């Protein structure tokens, strides 16, 4: 089974709006609707769990076209990783340890079915999968506003969502960090790294960007025109 946890609990404060970015309109529909539709249409996705605040759940329900794949809602946590844990716990009982779980941000609307397929295929031979983009610029180590040295660009990559995991191993990796250490997690792949899971990198997608600022939303609107 391939399950998806769609993270839609963020507040998007950098957008300067009372409405979180994933619910803002783009092309006469909410941003979240684009990735939700892609996951619903993917023949490889079996279940979709949405992490969202109660006040936005009626809106999300109105966007769902495939009720058979909809697994329900989970409550957002105080940070992104605790929201993921909430989604994982909500899937327990319907997902087996050796099933796959894909974690995606609702504010990344341009996820493609090919990337979903590539993640699932890569999970056949690994515990976790991370789409990455190569670093194009020279990368420096900086401390206190001063350059300390160069970093080897060939050994550095930018990670993207969605990330894929074996459900049971990833759940345990997160549970081992509760209750305090999980508050320090800055990326959803970090618990997998910390517990020694076998993580495979695959090519990411430049178009699969996250809407964080008004400029990002403007860029997305230009793309979908």
PDB file of C-alpha atoms in Angstrom:
ATOM      1  CA  UNK A   1       0.000   0.000   0.000  1.00  0.00           C
ATOM      2  CA  UNK A   2       1.090   3.540  -0.727  1.00  0.00           C
ATOM      3  CA  UNK A   3      -0.274   6.202   1.612  1.00  0.00           C
ATOM      4  CA  UNK A   4       0.160   9.969   1.436  1.00  0.00           C
ATOM      5  CA  UNK A   5       0.315  12.430   4.315  1.00  0.00           C
ATOM      6  CA  UNK A   6      -0.574  15.846   2.928  1.00  0.00           C
ATOM      7  CA  UNK A   7       0.607  18.573   5.288  1.00  0.00           C
ATOM      8  CA  UNK A   8      -1.794  21.510   5.231  1.00  0.00           C
ATOM      9  CA  UNK A   9      -1.575  22.862   8.762  1.00  0.00           C
ATOM     10  CA  UNK A  10       0.962  25.641   8.223  1.00  0.00           C
ATOM     11  CA  UNK A  11       0.028  29.259   8.845  1.00  0.00           C
ATOM     12  CA  UNK A  12       2.195  30.794   6.124  1.00  0.00           C
ATOM     13  CA  UNK A  13       3.130  33.950   8.023  1.00  0.00           C
ATOM     14  CA  UNK A  14       5.641  35.064   5.382  1.00  0.00           C
ATOM     15  CA  UNK A  15       2.791  35.594   2.934  1.00  0.00           C
ATOM     16  CA  UNK A  16       1.505  38.541   4.964  1.00  0.00           C
ATOM     17  CA  UNK A  17      -2.063  37.236   4.834  1.00  0.00           C
ATOM     18  CA  UNK A  18      -4.606  35.925   7.317  1.00  0.00           C
ATOM     19  CA  UNK A  19      -5.257  33.020   4.927  1.00  0.00           C
ATOM     20  CA  UNK A  20      -2.559  30.311   4.869  1.00  0.00           C
ATOM     21  CA  UNK A  21      -0.865  30.047   1.481  1.00  0.00           C
ATOM     22  CA  UNK A  22      -2.214  26.575   0.727  1.00  0.00           C
ATOM     23  CA  UNK A  23      -5.777  27.939   0.798  1.00  0.00           C
ATOM     24  CA  UNK A  24      -5.151  31.050  -1.278  1.00  0.00           C
ATOM     25  CA  UNK A  25      -6.761  31.160  -4.711  1.00  0.00           C
ATOM     26  CA  UNK A  26      -4.693  30.446  -7.823  1.00  0.00           C
ATOM     27  CA  UNK A  27      -6.480  29.964 -11.109  1.00  0.00           C
ATOM     28  CA  UNK A  28      -9.875  30.261  -9.350  1.00  0.00           C
ATOM     29  CA  UNK A  29      -9.151  27.358  -7.004  1.00  0.00           C
ATOM     30  CA  UNK A  30      -7.200  26.881  -3.763  1.00  0.00           C
ATOM     31  CA  UNK A  31      -3.503  26.060  -4.039  1.00  0.00           C
ATOM     32  CA  UNK A  32      -3.976  22.793  -2.133  1.00  0.00           C
ATOM     33  CA  UNK A  33      -6.363  21.500  -4.790  1.00  0.00           C
ATOM     34  CA  UNK A  34      -3.580  21.037  -7.341  1.00  0.00           C
ATOM     35  CA  UNK A  35      -1.430  18.526  -5.477  1.00  0.00           C
ATOM     36  CA  UNK A  36      -4.517  16.881  -3.972  1.00  0.00           C
ATOM     37  CA  UNK A  37      -5.832  16.252  -7.472  1.00  0.00           C
ATOM     38  CA  UNK A  38      -2.503  14.771  -8.594  1.00  0.00           C
ATOM     39  CA  UNK A  39      -2.413  12.322  -5.698  1.00  0.00           C
ATOM     40  CA  UNK A  40      -6.062  11.371  -6.235  1.00  0.00           C
ATOM     41  CA  UNK A  41      -5.433  10.654  -9.911  1.00  0.00           C
ATOM     42  CA  UNK A  42      -2.280   8.622  -9.345  1.00  0.00           C
ATOM     43  CA  UNK A  43      -3.052   4.901  -9.728  1.00  0.00           C
ATOM     44  CA  UNK A  44      -0.228   4.159  -7.277  1.00  0.00           C
ATOM     45  CA  UNK A  45      -1.689   6.131  -4.352  1.00  0.00           C
ATOM     46  CA  UNK A  46      -4.131   4.175  -2.167  1.00  0.00           C
ATOM     47  CA  UNK A  47      -4.826   6.469   0.790  1.00  0.00           C
ATOM     48  CA  UNK A  48      -4.529  10.192   1.471  1.00  0.00           C
ATOM     49  CA  UNK A  49      -4.398  11.552   5.025  1.00  0.00           C
ATOM     50  CA  UNK A  50      -4.679  15.345   5.287  1.00  0.00           C
ATOM     51  CA  UNK A  51      -3.191  17.203   8.250  1.00  0.00           C
ATOM     52  CA  UNK A  52      -5.308  20.343   8.563  1.00  0.00           C
ATOM     53  CA  UNK A  53      -6.905  22.632  11.129  1.00  0.00           C
ATOM     54  CA  UNK A  54     -10.644  22.021  11.712  1.00  0.00           C
ATOM     55  CA  UNK A  55     -11.695  25.371  10.235  1.00  0.00           C
ATOM     56  CA  UNK A  56     -10.386  24.390   6.787  1.00  0.00           C
ATOM     57  CA  UNK A  57     -11.686  20.821   6.626  1.00  0.00           C
ATOM     58  CA  UNK A  58     -15.009  21.640   4.981  1.00  0.00           C
ATOM     59  CA  UNK A  59     -13.131  23.416   2.212  1.00  0.00           C
ATOM     60  CA  UNK A  60     -10.809  20.452   1.714  1.00  0.00           C
ATOM     61  CA  UNK A  61     -13.709  18.005   1.678  1.00  0.00           C
ATOM     62  CA  UNK A  62     -15.341  20.030  -1.087  1.00  0.00           C
ATOM     63  CA  UNK A  63     -12.196  19.522  -3.186  1.00  0.00           C
ATOM     64  CA  UNK A  64     -12.006  15.756  -2.796  1.00  0.00           C
ATOM     65  CA  UNK A  65     -13.086  13.881  -5.885  1.00  0.00           C
ATOM     66  CA  UNK A  66     -12.070  10.335  -4.910  1.00  0.00           C
ATOM     67  CA  UNK A  67     -13.666   9.514  -1.556  1.00  0.00           C
ATOM     68  CA  UNK A  68     -12.304   5.981  -1.730  1.00  0.00           C
ATOM     69  CA  UNK A  69      -8.757   7.264  -1.293  1.00  0.00           C
ATOM     70  CA  UNK A  70      -9.528   9.822   1.404  1.00  0.00           C
ATOM     71  CA  UNK A  71      -8.340   8.500   4.777  1.00  0.00           C
ATOM     72  CA  UNK A  72      -9.512  11.418   6.911  1.00  0.00           C
ATOM     73  CA  UNK A  73      -7.960  14.297   8.790  1.00  0.00           C
ATOM     74  CA  UNK A  74      -5.251  14.598  11.436  1.00  0.00           C
ATOM     75  CA  UNK A  75      -4.641  17.563  13.721  1.00  0.00           C
ATOM     76  CA  UNK A  76      -1.625  19.802  13.086  1.00  0.00           C
ATOM     77  CA  UNK A  77       1.184  19.727  15.635  1.00  0.00           C
ATOM     78  CA  UNK A  78       3.115  22.638  17.100  1.00  0.00           C
ATOM     79  CA  UNK A  79       5.750  22.222  14.390  1.00  0.00           C
ATOM     80  CA  UNK A  80       6.004  20.473  11.016  1.00  0.00           C
ATOM     81  CA  UNK A  81       7.491  17.263  12.389  1.00  0.00           C
ATOM     82  CA  UNK A  82       4.817  16.889  15.038  1.00  0.00           C
ATOM     83  CA  UNK A  83       2.231  17.370  12.285  1.00  0.00           C
ATOM     84  CA  UNK A  84       3.881  14.455  10.478  1.00  0.00           C
ATOM     85  CA  UNK A  85       3.711  12.355  13.653  1.00  0.00           C
ATOM     86  CA  UNK A  86       0.024  13.222  13.934  1.00  0.00           C
ATOM     87  CA  UNK A  87      -0.520  11.999  10.387  1.00  0.00           C
ATOM     88  CA  UNK A  88       1.465   8.813  10.990  1.00  0.00           C
ATOM     89  CA  UNK A  89      -0.527   8.022  14.130  1.00  0.00           C
ATOM     90  CA  UNK A  90      -3.794   8.631  12.273  1.00  0.00           C
ATOM     91  CA  UNK A  91      -2.750   6.056   9.660  1.00  0.00           C
ATOM     92  CA  UNK A  92      -1.853   3.388  12.206  1.00  0.00           C
ATOM     93  CA  UNK A  93      -4.189   0.433  11.961  1.00  0.00           C
ATOM     94  CA  UNK A  94      -4.855   0.900   8.259  1.00  0.00           C
ATOM     95  CA  UNK A  95      -1.229   0.899   7.060  1.00  0.00           C
ATOM     96  CA  UNK A  96       1.269  -1.921   7.651  1.00  0.00           C
ATOM     97  CA  UNK A  97       4.873  -1.486   8.738  1.00  0.00           C
ATOM     98  CA  UNK A  98       6.263  -2.456   5.339  1.00  0.00           C
ATOM     99  CA  UNK A  99       3.867  -0.173   3.426  1.00  0.00           C
ATOM    100  CA  UNK A 100       5.047   3.113   1.949  1.00  0.00           C
ATOM    101  CA  UNK A 101       4.163   6.585   3.177  1.00  0.00           C
ATOM    102  CA  UNK A 102       4.796   9.719   1.122  1.00  0.00           C
ATOM    103  CA  UNK A 103       4.909  13.072   2.894  1.00  0.00           C
ATOM    104  CA  UNK A 104       4.118  16.208   0.915  1.00  0.00           C
ATOM    105  CA  UNK A 105       3.461  19.897   1.532  1.00  0.00           C
ATOM    106  CA  UNK A 106       0.119  21.272   0.347  1.00  0.00           C
ATOM    107  CA  UNK A 107       2.002  24.432  -0.622  1.00  0.00           C
ATOM    108  CA  UNK A 108       3.928  22.494  -3.313  1.00  0.00           C
ATOM    109  CA  UNK A 109       1.170  22.379  -5.947  1.00  0.00           C
ATOM    110  CA  UNK A 110       3.192  21.209  -8.953  1.00  0.00           C
ATOM    111  CA  UNK A 111       3.979  17.646  -7.866  1.00  0.00           C
ATOM    112  CA  UNK A 112       3.996  15.370 -10.928  1.00  0.00           C
ATOM    113  CA  UNK A 113       2.803  11.783 -11.196  1.00  0.00           C
ATOM    114  CA  UNK A 114       6.228  10.782 -12.513  1.00  0.00           C
ATOM    115  CA  UNK A 115       7.925  11.894  -9.279  1.00  0.00           C
ATOM    116  CA  UNK A 116       5.384   9.952  -7.228  1.00  0.00           C
ATOM    117  CA  UNK A 117       6.134   6.867  -9.307  1.00  0.00           C
ATOM    118  CA  UNK A 118       9.894   7.342  -8.982  1.00  0.00           C
ATOM    119  CA  UNK A 119       9.656   7.594  -5.194  1.00  0.00           C
ATOM    120  CA  UNK A 120       7.565   4.445  -4.903  1.00  0.00           C
ATOM    121  CA  UNK A 121       9.873   2.513  -7.220  1.00  0.00           C
ATOM    122  CA  UNK A 122      12.932   3.610  -5.243  1.00  0.00           C
ATOM    123  CA  UNK A 123      11.320   2.429  -1.985  1.00  0.00           C
ATOM    124  CA  UNK A 124      11.501  -1.122  -3.304  1.00  0.00           C
ATOM    125  CA  UNK A 125      15.228  -1.105  -2.510  1.00  0.00           C
ATOM    126  CA  UNK A 126      15.532   1.426   0.341  1.00  0.00           C
ATOM    127  CA  UNK A 127      13.996   2.521   3.638  1.00  0.00           C
ATOM    128  CA  UNK A 128      13.521   6.126   2.556  1.00  0.00           C
ATOM    129  CA  UNK A 129      13.706   8.264  -0.578  1.00  0.00           C
ATOM    130  CA  UNK A 130      14.631  11.929  -0.936  1.00  0.00           C
ATOM    131  CA  UNK A 131      14.248  13.908  -4.177  1.00  0.00           C
ATOM    132  CA  UNK A 132      17.202  16.284  -4.477  1.00  0.00           C
ATOM    133  CA  UNK A 133      18.356  19.143  -6.655  1.00  0.00           C
ATOM    134  CA  UNK A 134      22.061  19.733  -7.330  1.00  0.00           C
ATOM    135  CA  UNK A 135      23.690  22.889  -6.051  1.00  0.00           C
ATOM    136  CA  UNK A 136      24.405  25.146  -9.019  1.00  0.00           C
ATOM    137  CA  UNK A 137      26.219  27.913  -7.159  1.00  0.00           C
ATOM    138  CA  UNK A 138      29.466  27.815  -5.244  1.00  0.00           C
ATOM    139  CA  UNK A 139      28.731  26.989  -1.615  1.00  0.00           C
ATOM    140  CA  UNK A 140      30.616  28.477   1.336  1.00  0.00           C
ATOM    141  CA  UNK A 141      30.813  27.794   5.039  1.00  0.00           C
ATOM    142  CA  UNK A 142      29.937  31.023   6.834  1.00  0.00           C
ATOM    143  CA  UNK A 143      30.304  31.857  10.508  1.00  0.00           C
ATOM    144  CA  UNK A 144      29.614  35.179  12.171  1.00  0.00           C
ATOM    145  CA  UNK A 145      29.153  36.903   8.846  1.00  0.00           C
ATOM    146  CA  UNK A 146      32.591  35.769   7.600  1.00  0.00           C
ATOM    147  CA  UNK A 147      33.505  33.125   5.040  1.00  0.00           C
ATOM    148  CA  UNK A 148      35.390  30.242   6.645  1.00  0.00           C
ATOM    149  CA  UNK A 149      35.881  28.075   3.565  1.00  0.00           C
ATOM    150  CA  UNK A 150      34.455  26.381   0.513  1.00  0.00           C
ATOM    151  CA  UNK A 151      32.221  23.315   0.636  1.00  0.00           C
ATOM    152  CA  UNK A 152      32.383  20.519  -1.908  1.00  0.00           C
ATOM    153  CA  UNK A 153      29.401  21.275  -4.130  1.00  0.00           C
ATOM    154  CA  UNK A 154      29.354  17.739  -5.525  1.00  0.00           C
ATOM    155  CA  UNK A 155      28.556  16.401  -2.044  1.00  0.00           C
ATOM    156  CA  UNK A 156      25.729  18.851  -1.298  1.00  0.00           C
ATOM    157  CA  UNK A 157      22.153  18.808  -2.577  1.00  0.00           C
ATOM    158  CA  UNK A 158      18.898  20.592  -1.826  1.00  0.00           C
ATOM    159  CA  UNK A 159      16.173  18.267  -0.579  1.00  0.00           C
ATOM    160  CA  UNK A 160      12.565  18.466  -1.747  1.00  0.00           C
ATOM    161  CA  UNK A 161       9.189  17.127  -0.755  1.00  0.00           C
ATOM    162  CA  UNK A 162       7.639  14.687  -1.162  1.00  0.00           C
ATOM    163  CA  UNK A 163       9.803  12.299   0.778  1.00  0.00           C
ATOM    164  CA  UNK A 164       9.018   8.590   0.876  1.00  0.00           C
ATOM    165  CA  UNK A 165       9.455   6.168   3.778  1.00  0.00           C
ATOM    166  CA  UNK A 166       8.769   2.652   4.928  1.00  0.00           C
ATOM    167  CA  UNK A 167       5.934   3.331   7.352  1.00  0.00           C
ATOM    168  CA  UNK A 168       6.974   1.240  10.344  1.00  0.00           C
ATOM    169  CA  UNK A 169      10.620   2.265  10.398  1.00  0.00           C
ATOM    170  CA  UNK A 170       9.811   5.939   9.986  1.00  0.00           C
ATOM    171  CA  UNK A 171       7.151   5.882  12.686  1.00  0.00           C
ATOM    172  CA  UNK A 172       9.617   4.348  15.132  1.00  0.00           C
ATOM    173  CA  UNK A 173      12.316   6.855  14.126  1.00  0.00           C
ATOM    174  CA  UNK A 174       9.966   9.660  15.124  1.00  0.00           C
ATOM    175  CA  UNK A 175       8.689   7.966  18.275  1.00  0.00           C
ATOM    176  CA  UNK A 176      12.268   7.576  19.490  1.00  0.00           C
ATOM    177  CA  UNK A 177      12.615  11.386  19.415  1.00  0.00           C
ATOM    178  CA  UNK A 178       9.531  12.095  21.539  1.00  0.00           C
ATOM    179  CA  UNK A 179       8.812  14.152  23.512  1.00  0.00           C
ATOM    180  CA  UNK A 180      11.631  16.706  23.414  1.00  0.00           C
ATOM    181  CA  UNK A 181      14.209  15.970  20.721  1.00  0.00           C
ATOM    182  CA  UNK A 182      11.580  16.033  18.005  1.00  0.00           C
ATOM    183  CA  UNK A 183      11.147  19.756  18.649  1.00  0.00           C
ATOM    184  CA  UNK A 184      14.648  20.280  17.230  1.00  0.00           C
ATOM    185  CA  UNK A 185      13.946  18.542  13.911  1.00  0.00           C
ATOM    186  CA  UNK A 186      14.264  20.887  10.939  1.00  0.00           C
ATOM    187  CA  UNK A 187      13.475  18.503   8.091  1.00  0.00           C
ATOM    188  CA  UNK A 188      11.311  15.415   7.720  1.00  0.00           C
ATOM    189  CA  UNK A 189      14.241  13.268   6.546  1.00  0.00           C
ATOM    190  CA  UNK A 190      16.258  14.084   9.672  1.00  0.00           C
ATOM    191  CA  UNK A 191      14.704  11.378  11.921  1.00  0.00           C
ATOM    192  CA  UNK A 192      15.503   8.793   9.226  1.00  0.00           C
ATOM    193  CA  UNK A 193      19.131   9.980   9.128  1.00  0.00           C
ATOM    194  CA  UNK A 194      19.434   9.935  12.904  1.00  0.00           C
ATOM    195  CA  UNK A 195      18.236   6.350  13.245  1.00  0.00           C
ATOM    196  CA  UNK A 196      20.349   5.012  10.373  1.00  0.00           C
ATOM    197  CA  UNK A 197      17.676   4.267   7.800  1.00  0.00           C
ATOM    198  CA  UNK A 198      18.902   3.479   4.285  1.00  0.00           C
ATOM    199  CA  UNK A 199      18.059   6.643   2.319  1.00  0.00           C
ATOM    200  CA  UNK A 200      18.167   6.776  -1.459  1.00  0.00           C
ATOM    201  CA  UNK A 201      18.397  10.033  -3.411  1.00  0.00           C
ATOM    202  CA  UNK A 202      16.563  10.512  -6.693  1.00  0.00           C
ATOM    203  CA  UNK A 203      16.333  13.457  -9.072  1.00  0.00           C
ATOM    204  CA  UNK A 204      14.034  16.213  -7.888  1.00  0.00           C
ATOM    205  CA  UNK A 205      11.999  18.590 -10.031  1.00  0.00           C
ATOM    206  CA  UNK A 206      12.798  22.291 -10.380  1.00  0.00           C
ATOM    207  CA  UNK A 207       9.094  23.045 -10.935  1.00  0.00           C
ATOM    208  CA  UNK A 208       8.097  21.370  -7.694  1.00  0.00           C
ATOM    209  CA  UNK A 209       8.777  24.500  -5.667  1.00  0.00           C
ATOM    210  CA  UNK A 210       7.137  25.492  -2.399  1.00  0.00           C
ATOM    211  CA  UNK A 211       4.973  28.595  -2.253  1.00  0.00           C
ATOM    212  CA  UNK A 212       6.398  30.595   0.646  1.00  0.00           C
ATOM    213  CA  UNK A 213       6.332  34.252  -0.411  1.00  0.00           C
ATOM    214  CA  UNK A 214       4.000  36.428  -2.526  1.00  0.00           C
ATOM    215  CA  UNK A 215       6.581  36.178  -5.327  1.00  0.00           C
ATOM    216  CA  UNK A 216       6.247  32.379  -5.277  1.00  0.00           C
ATOM    217  CA  UNK A 217       2.462  32.658  -5.581  1.00  0.00           C
ATOM    218  CA  UNK A 218       2.854  35.066  -8.479  1.00  0.00           C
ATOM    219  CA  UNK A 219       5.245  32.635 -10.172  1.00  0.00           C
ATOM    220  CA  UNK A 220       2.746  29.812  -9.747  1.00  0.00           C
ATOM    221  CA  UNK A 221      -0.071  31.910 -11.196  1.00  0.00           C
ATOM    222  CA  UNK A 222       2.072  32.629 -14.248  1.00  0.00           C
ATOM    223  CA  UNK A 223       2.778  28.922 -14.732  1.00  0.00           C
ATOM    224  CA  UNK A 224      -0.872  27.837 -14.635  1.00  0.00           C
ATOM    225  CA  UNK A 225      -2.146  30.567 -16.944  1.00  0.00           C
TER     226      UNK A 225
END
